[in-house]
Structures are given as structure tokens and as C-alpha cells.
Coordinates of C-alpha atoms in Angstrom, one line a residue:
M1 CA 126.6 142.4 38.6
T2 CA 126.6 143.2 42.3
A3 CA 127.7 146.7 43.4
P4 CA 131.0 146.6 45.3
S5 CA 129.4 148.1 48.3
A6 CA 126.9 145.3 48.5
Q7 CA 129.7 142.6 48.4
R8 CA 130.9 141.3 51.7
R9 CA 134.6 142.1 52.3
K10 CA 136.9 139.2 52.9
A11 CA 137.6 138.6 56.6
R12 CA 141.1 139.8 57.5
L13 CA 143.3 138.8 60.4
P14 CA 146.1 141.0 61.7
P15 CA 149.7 139.6 61.2
R16 CA 150.7 136.8 63.5
W17 CA 153.3 139.0 65.2
F18 CA 150.6 141.5 66.2
V19 CA 148.3 138.8 67.6
V20 CA 151.1 137.3 69.7
G21 CA 152.2 140.8 70.8
F22 CA 148.7 141.7 71.8
W23 CA 148.3 138.5 73.9
H24 CA 151.5 139.3 75.8
G25 CA 150.5 142.9 76.3
H26 CA 147.0 141.8 77.6
R27 CA 148.5 139.4 80.1
A28 CA 151.0 142.0 81.2
L29 CA 148.1 144.5 81.8
L30 CA 146.3 142.0 83.9
R31 CA 149.5 141.2 85.9
L32 CA 150.4 144.9 86.4
T33 CA 146.9 146.0 87.5
G34 CA 146.2 143.0 89.7
G35 CA 143.4 142.0 87.4
R36 CA 141.6 145.4 87.7
F37 CA 141.9 146.0 83.9
G38 CA 141.8 143.5 81.0
L39 CA 138.8 141.3 82.0
W40 CA 135.3 142.2 80.9
R41 CA 131.9 140.5 80.9
P42 CA 130.2 139.4 77.7
K43 CA 127.5 141.8 76.5
P44 CA 124.7 141.1 74.1
G45 CA 126.3 140.2 70.7
K46 CA 129.9 140.5 72.2
W47 CA 132.2 138.2 74.0
G48 CA 134.0 138.8 77.2
T49 CA 137.5 137.9 78.5
L50 CA 138.6 135.6 81.3
R51 CA 141.9 134.5 82.7
L52 CA 142.3 130.7 82.5
T53 CA 144.8 128.8 84.7
T54 CA 145.5 125.3 83.5
T55 CA 148.0 122.7 84.7
G56 CA 150.9 122.2 82.3
R57 CA 150.6 118.8 80.7
R58 CA 154.4 118.2 80.8
S59 CA 155.6 120.5 83.6
G60 CA 152.6 120.1 86.0
E61 CA 153.1 123.9 86.7
P62 CA 150.2 126.4 86.5
R63 CA 149.9 128.1 83.1
Q64 CA 147.8 131.2 82.5
V65 CA 146.1 132.6 79.4
V66 CA 143.5 135.1 78.6
V67 CA 140.7 133.9 76.3
G68 CA 137.4 135.2 74.9
Y69 CA 134.2 133.6 76.2
Y70 CA 130.5 133.8 76.5
E71 CA 128.1 132.4 79.1
D72 CA 125.8 129.5 78.4
G73 CA 123.8 129.1 81.6
P74 CA 126.3 128.2 84.4
N75 CA 129.0 127.3 81.8
L76 CA 131.6 129.5 80.1
V77 CA 132.3 128.7 76.5
T78 CA 135.5 129.5 74.6
M79 CA 137.2 128.2 71.4
A80 CA 140.6 126.5 71.0
M81 CA 141.6 128.7 68.1
N82 CA 145.1 129.9 68.8
G83 CA 144.5 133.1 67.0
W84 CA 143.3 131.0 64.0
A85 CA 146.8 129.6 63.6
P86 CA 147.1 125.9 62.5
A87 CA 148.5 124.5 65.8
E88 CA 146.3 123.7 68.8
P89 CA 146.7 126.2 71.6
A90 CA 148.9 125.0 74.5
W91 CA 146.1 125.8 77.0
W92 CA 143.8 123.4 75.2
L93 CA 146.4 120.6 75.1
N94 CA 146.9 121.2 78.9
L95 CA 143.1 120.9 79.5
Q96 CA 142.9 117.7 77.5
A97 CA 145.5 116.2 79.9
H98 CA 144.2 117.9 83.0
P99 CA 140.6 119.1 82.6
D100 CA 140.3 120.8 86.0
A101 CA 141.2 124.5 85.9
V102 CA 140.5 127.8 87.4
V103 CA 139.0 130.8 85.7
E104 CA 139.0 134.5 86.8
T105 CA 136.2 136.8 85.5
R106 CA 135.1 140.2 86.5
E107 CA 132.9 138.4 89.1
G108 CA 135.8 136.5 90.7
R109 CA 137.4 133.1 90.7
R110 CA 135.8 129.8 90.0
E111 CA 136.9 126.2 89.6
V112 CA 135.9 124.5 86.4
R113 CA 136.2 121.3 84.5
A114 CA 136.7 121.5 80.7
H115 CA 135.3 119.4 77.9
A116 CA 135.1 119.7 74.2
A117 CA 131.5 120.1 73.0
Q118 CA 130.3 117.4 70.7
G119 CA 127.4 116.8 68.4
E120 CA 124.3 118.9 69.0
E121 CA 125.9 120.8 71.9
R122 CA 128.8 121.8 69.6
A123 CA 126.5 122.8 66.8
R124 CA 124.4 125.0 69.2
L125 CA 127.4 126.6 70.8
W126 CA 129.2 127.2 67.5
S127 CA 126.1 128.9 66.0
R128 CA 126.0 131.2 69.1
W129 CA 129.7 132.1 68.4
A130 CA 128.7 132.8 64.8
E131 CA 126.1 135.3 66.0
I132 CA 128.9 137.1 67.9
D133 CA 131.5 136.9 65.1
E134 CA 130.1 137.1 61.6
N135 CA 133.5 136.0 60.2
L136 CA 133.7 132.8 62.3
E137 CA 133.3 130.3 59.4
E138 CA 135.9 132.1 57.2
Y139 CA 138.4 132.3 60.1
A140 CA 137.8 128.6 61.0
A141 CA 138.4 127.6 57.4
R142 CA 142.0 128.7 57.8
R143 CA 142.8 125.9 60.3
P144 CA 143.5 122.4 59.0
T145 CA 141.5 120.8 61.8
E146 CA 138.2 121.5 63.4
T147 CA 138.3 124.2 66.1
A148 CA 137.3 122.8 69.4
V149 CA 134.4 124.5 71.2
V150 CA 135.5 124.3 74.9
V151 CA 133.0 124.2 77.7
L152 CA 134.2 125.3 81.2
A153 CA 131.6 123.8 83.5
P154 CA 131.5 124.7 87.2
R155 CA 132.8 122.2 89.7
E156 CA 132.7 122.0 93.4
P157 CA 135.5 124.0 95.1
G158 CA 138.1 121.6 96.4
G159 CA 136.3 118.8 94.7
P160 CA 138.1 115.8 93.3
A161 CA 140.7 116.6 90.7
A162 CA 140.7 114.9 87.3
P163 CA 143.0 111.9 87.1
M164 CA 146.5 112.8 86.1
G165 CA 147.1 111.7 82.6

């Protein structure tokens, strides 16, 4: 029999109300400080945060969200996890309709085009997330569908926009 201290504890998530409240508080902090607080760079073994501005798929209006990311060469990588809730996050649905977006990091603003990683690219990027978050597989198992790994690739400033869908 394995000693209790040697057994891995089950990954726990905070209650949904806490997760949603934290998101709202984080966005408010960014707004109130003009972006001086609330964004940080990824560090070895840790993710960073960025502010993502998408175009609303129904409204056509700008929509902002703060998401975790890490860098993969010139690309920024995040996951469409919605706090591990079953529904797809609105920002990911918006990017599927309008893949061109803007991100703000500690280094500044950049224009990006989003796509869902597939095949070998997804496997490689997912395993990198698993290095950052040891509970990734357990959290992902809570969702009824596969969690999209979203790549935010640089695009030319003022370059052609994605076709409106």
C-alpha cells in the first residue's frame, strides 16, 4: 500500500463564482491602472497573461479578455478552456468567426491571427502546457469536448483583415 504522502492529490478547481469574480477583478485592475498592473511575461515553467481584443461574432464590437499564454517562437499560445467549464469561451467563438485580433503584453501591442493547433503542432504545444501545469490532463478531462490550443501568430500591422464570416 502506498503511503498517503506519496499519493498525488486530486486536482481541485476553485468554485465557478470565484473564477468568474477573479476574471472580472483582473480586467478591472487592468482598466483602472491603464494596463500597468495585471499583465506579466511568462517565466520558465510559468505562464504569463495578455489582454486579447477580438471582434464580437454577432455584434462586430471589440471584446476584451485576459488569458494565460506562453511564447513559442514568434507565436503566443493559449488555451480555449473557459476556466475548465463545459462551454467554449466567447473569445474563442469570436476568433473562429474573425481570426484577426490584437494582443497587449508587457512589451506592448501586436496584431495577430488566431488558429487552432492541429495534429503534431497541437500535441507539441499541449505537452508544453502540461510542463507548466501538472494538472492539465485532469482539468481537461472535466470538459466534454477537446480543449482547443490557440496559436496567436503575428500579422503585418494594418495587413488584410480576415474575411467577415
